[in-house]
């Protein structure tokens, strides 16, 4: 099978997955995976389908298979999701951290790390990842707002106020930032 066949099957898999047609998506991802073992994407797609079906063990095996082909932020983030869903918070935090070391803009990993930071009361460990992200994408208000929330949890009100004021400077109508600022 040619590289073009691989690309077509992978794209069709992604399209069907996006439309929620899991069986068709699975068929095309399997064709793509069978056509050449040098790309992690079909395995990541199959793992995503497994997660949506609640088949976490199968999904984890597929992420590990993707990992064996190529270590990517997507496979780390996917494994983090499974670990988070199966209440393995520390391992999930580590997996999300590894994803963010490869790609500081991986939103799945970023929101996972924020959630675990709050649930496991380790927001101080999440903060550097939020700051790294904002160094790249300073306009992302949701992330800056989350950072302010982390600072509040850490009892660093001045830092929280600074973040909220930065949001309001760029977006004066941001209701959430105004409300949180008033609460502080």
GROMACS .gro file of C-alpha atoms in nm:
model
  184
    1UNK     CA    1   0.000   0.000   0.000
    2UNK     CA    2   0.132   0.345  -0.089
    3UNK     CA    3   0.181   0.646   0.134
    4UNK     CA    4  -0.114   0.810  -0.041
    5UNK     CA    5  -0.339   0.516   0.055
    6UNK     CA    6  -0.221   0.555   0.414
    7UNK     CA    7  -0.302   0.930   0.413
    8UNK     CA    8  -0.646   0.876   0.259
    9UNK     CA    9  -0.738   0.603   0.510
   10UNK     CA   10  -0.610   0.812   0.802
   11UNK     CA   11  -0.806   1.120   0.684
   12UNK     CA   12  -1.125   0.917   0.635
   13UNK     CA   13  -1.079   0.774   0.984
   14UNK     CA   14  -1.048   1.125   1.126
   15UNK     CA   15  -1.357   1.245   0.936
   16UNK     CA   16  -1.575   0.957   1.053
   17UNK     CA   17  -1.446   0.995   1.410
   18UNK     CA   18  -1.535   1.365   1.401
   19UNK     CA   19  -1.886   1.276   1.280
   20UNK     CA   20  -1.920   1.020   1.559
   21UNK     CA   21  -1.932   0.719   1.323
   22UNK     CA   22  -1.703   0.504   1.535
   23UNK     CA   23  -1.734   0.178   1.337
   24UNK     CA   24  -1.647   0.341   1.004
   25UNK     CA   25  -1.367   0.542   1.167
   26UNK     CA   26  -1.229   0.222   1.318
   27UNK     CA   27  -1.229   0.047   0.979
   28UNK     CA   28  -1.031   0.326   0.812
   29UNK     CA   29  -0.786   0.362   1.100
   30UNK     CA   30  -0.722  -0.013   1.090
   31UNK     CA   31  -0.655   0.009   0.714
   32UNK     CA   32  -0.416   0.300   0.775
   33UNK     CA   33  -0.240   0.113   1.058
   34UNK     CA   34  -0.210  -0.197   0.840
   35UNK     CA   35  -0.064  -0.002   0.551
   36UNK     CA   36   0.246   0.106   0.737
   37UNK     CA   37   0.371   0.088   1.093
   38UNK     CA   38   0.573   0.407   1.082
   39UNK     CA   39   0.302   0.651   1.191
   40UNK     CA   40   0.143   0.673   1.538
   41UNK     CA   41  -0.173   0.855   1.420
   42UNK     CA   42  -0.391   0.553   1.331
   43UNK     CA   43  -0.323   0.398   1.672
   44UNK     CA   44  -0.406   0.727   1.843
   45UNK     CA   45  -0.731   0.738   1.643
   46UNK     CA   46  -0.816   0.381   1.742
   47UNK     CA   47  -0.736   0.463   2.105
   48UNK     CA   48  -0.971   0.764   2.089
   49UNK     CA   49  -1.249   0.535   1.964
   50UNK     CA   50  -1.176   0.287   2.245
   51UNK     CA   51  -1.201   0.568   2.503
   52UNK     CA   52  -1.535   0.679   2.362
   53UNK     CA   53  -1.656   0.321   2.402
   54UNK     CA   54  -1.526   0.311   2.759
   55UNK     CA   55  -1.266   0.044   2.672
   56UNK     CA   56  -0.980   0.192   2.873
   57UNK     CA   57  -0.751  -0.113   2.875
   58UNK     CA   58  -0.773  -0.141   2.498
   59UNK     CA   59  -0.716   0.234   2.459
   60UNK     CA   60  -0.408   0.221   2.683
   61UNK     CA   61  -0.264  -0.066   2.477
   62UNK     CA   62  -0.322   0.136   2.157
   63UNK     CA   63  -0.157   0.448   2.302
   64UNK     CA   64   0.141   0.234   2.402
   65UNK     CA   65   0.151   0.093   2.047
   66UNK     CA   66   0.149   0.450   1.910
   67UNK     CA   67   0.426   0.530   2.158
   68UNK     CA   68   0.635   0.239   2.031
   69UNK     CA   69   0.612   0.384   1.678
   70UNK     CA   70   0.684   0.743   1.785
   71UNK     CA   71   0.669   0.919   2.123
   72UNK     CA   72   0.432   1.215   2.085
   73UNK     CA   73   0.251   1.461   2.308
   74UNK     CA   74  -0.079   1.316   2.181
   75UNK     CA   75  -0.003   0.965   2.307
   76UNK     CA   76   0.114   1.103   2.645
   77UNK     CA   77  -0.203   1.316   2.670
   78UNK     CA   78  -0.422   1.019   2.578
   79UNK     CA   79  -0.259   0.798   2.838
   80UNK     CA   80  -0.303   1.081   3.088
   81UNK     CA   81  -0.677   1.091   3.015
   82UNK     CA   82  -0.711   0.718   3.077
   83UNK     CA   83  -0.507   0.737   3.397
   84UNK     CA   84  -0.721   1.031   3.513
   85UNK     CA   85  -1.045   0.844   3.435
   86UNK     CA   86  -0.919   0.539   3.624
   87UNK     CA   87  -0.831   0.749   3.933
   88UNK     CA   88  -0.452   0.720   3.893
   89UNK     CA   89  -0.396   1.093   3.951
   90UNK     CA   90  -0.019   1.094   4.008
   91UNK     CA   91   0.052   0.886   3.698
   92UNK     CA   92  -0.191   1.100   3.496
   93UNK     CA   93  -0.019   1.419   3.612
   94UNK     CA   94   0.315   1.272   3.505
   95UNK     CA   95   0.179   1.170   3.164
   96UNK     CA   96   0.027   1.515   3.105
   97UNK     CA   97   0.358   1.672   3.215
   98UNK     CA   98   0.546   1.462   2.960
   99UNK     CA   99   0.299   1.571   2.688
  100UNK     CA  100   0.349   1.938   2.778
  101UNK     CA  101   0.728   1.903   2.776
  102UNK     CA  102   0.700   1.795   2.412
  103UNK     CA  103   0.424   2.043   2.319
  104UNK     CA  104   0.344   2.321   2.572
  105UNK     CA  105   0.027   2.400   2.371
  106UNK     CA  106  -0.140   2.058   2.404
  107UNK     CA  107  -0.481   2.169   2.539
  108UNK     CA  108  -0.592   1.818   2.642
  109UNK     CA  109  -0.283   1.781   2.862
  110UNK     CA  110  -0.311   2.138   2.991
  111UNK     CA  111  -0.671   2.104   3.105
  112UNK     CA  112  -0.591   1.760   3.248
  113UNK     CA  113  -0.305   1.902   3.451
  114UNK     CA  114  -0.527   2.185   3.579
  115UNK     CA  115  -0.801   1.940   3.683
  116UNK     CA  116  -0.560   1.706   3.862
  117UNK     CA  117  -0.378   2.000   4.017
  118UNK     CA  118  -0.702   2.102   4.189
  119UNK     CA  119  -0.826   1.749   4.269
  120UNK     CA  120  -0.493   1.633   4.413
  121UNK     CA  121  -0.419   1.973   4.569
  122UNK     CA  122  -0.094   2.016   4.376
  123UNK     CA  123  -0.182   2.334   4.184
  124UNK     CA  124   0.166   2.468   4.257
  125UNK     CA  125   0.301   2.192   4.028
  126UNK     CA  126   0.054   2.284   3.752
  127UNK     CA  127   0.144   2.656   3.749
  128UNK     CA  128   0.473   2.629   3.551
  129UNK     CA  129   0.289   2.450   3.266
  130UNK     CA  130   0.027   2.727   3.250
  131UNK     CA  131   0.299   2.991   3.251
  132UNK     CA  132   0.487   2.811   2.970
  133UNK     CA  133   0.168   2.797   2.765
  134UNK     CA  134   0.093   3.167   2.821
  135UNK     CA  135   0.447   3.259   2.714
  136UNK     CA  136   0.352   3.110   2.375
  137UNK     CA  137  -0.017   3.209   2.359
  138UNK     CA  138  -0.074   3.509   2.588
  139UNK     CA  139  -0.423   3.577   2.447
  140UNK     CA  140  -0.576   3.250   2.576
  141UNK     CA  141  -0.798   3.395   2.849
  142UNK     CA  142  -0.931   3.056   2.973
  143UNK     CA  143  -0.576   2.947   3.056
  144UNK     CA  144  -0.488   3.280   3.220
  145UNK     CA  145  -0.813   3.260   3.421
  146UNK     CA  146  -0.717   2.906   3.532
  147UNK     CA  147  -0.375   3.036   3.634
  148UNK     CA  148  -0.542   3.307   3.843
  149UNK     CA  149  -0.753   3.034   4.005
  150UNK     CA  150  -0.439   2.836   4.087
  151UNK     CA  151  -0.281   3.145   4.244
  152UNK     CA  152  -0.593   3.194   4.460
  153UNK     CA  153  -0.570   2.832   4.579
  154UNK     CA  154  -0.205   2.892   4.665
  155UNK     CA  155  -0.304   3.208   4.858
  156UNK     CA  156  -0.110   3.428   4.615
  157UNK     CA  157  -0.377   3.695   4.571
  158UNK     CA  158  -0.147   3.960   4.420
  159UNK     CA  159  -0.042   3.721   4.141
  160UNK     CA  160  -0.407   3.627   4.081
  161UNK     CA  161  -0.509   3.994   4.058
  162UNK     CA  162  -0.224   4.057   3.811
  163UNK     CA  163  -0.346   3.775   3.584
  164UNK     CA  164  -0.709   3.890   3.598
  165UNK     CA  165  -0.608   4.249   3.521
  166UNK     CA  166  -0.416   4.123   3.216
  167UNK     CA  167  -0.732   3.949   3.093
  168UNK     CA  168  -0.941   4.265   3.144
  169UNK     CA  169  -0.676   4.475   2.969
  170UNK     CA  170  -0.716   4.258   2.655
  171UNK     CA  171  -1.089   4.187   2.703
  172UNK     CA  172  -1.259   4.456   2.917
  173UNK     CA  173  -1.598   4.278   2.890
  174UNK     CA  174  -1.474   3.946   3.036
  175UNK     CA  175  -1.743   3.881   3.298
  176UNK     CA  176  -1.570   3.584   3.465
  177UNK     CA  177  -1.249   3.780   3.520
  178UNK     CA  178  -1.442   4.082   3.657
  179UNK     CA  179  -1.639   3.861   3.895
  180UNK     CA  180  -1.332   3.679   4.027
  181UNK     CA  181  -1.146   4.007   4.068
  182UNK     CA  182  -1.436   4.145   4.276
  183UNK     CA  183  -1.433   3.832   4.496
  184UNK     CA  184  -1.064   3.880   4.573
   0.00000   0.00000   0.00000
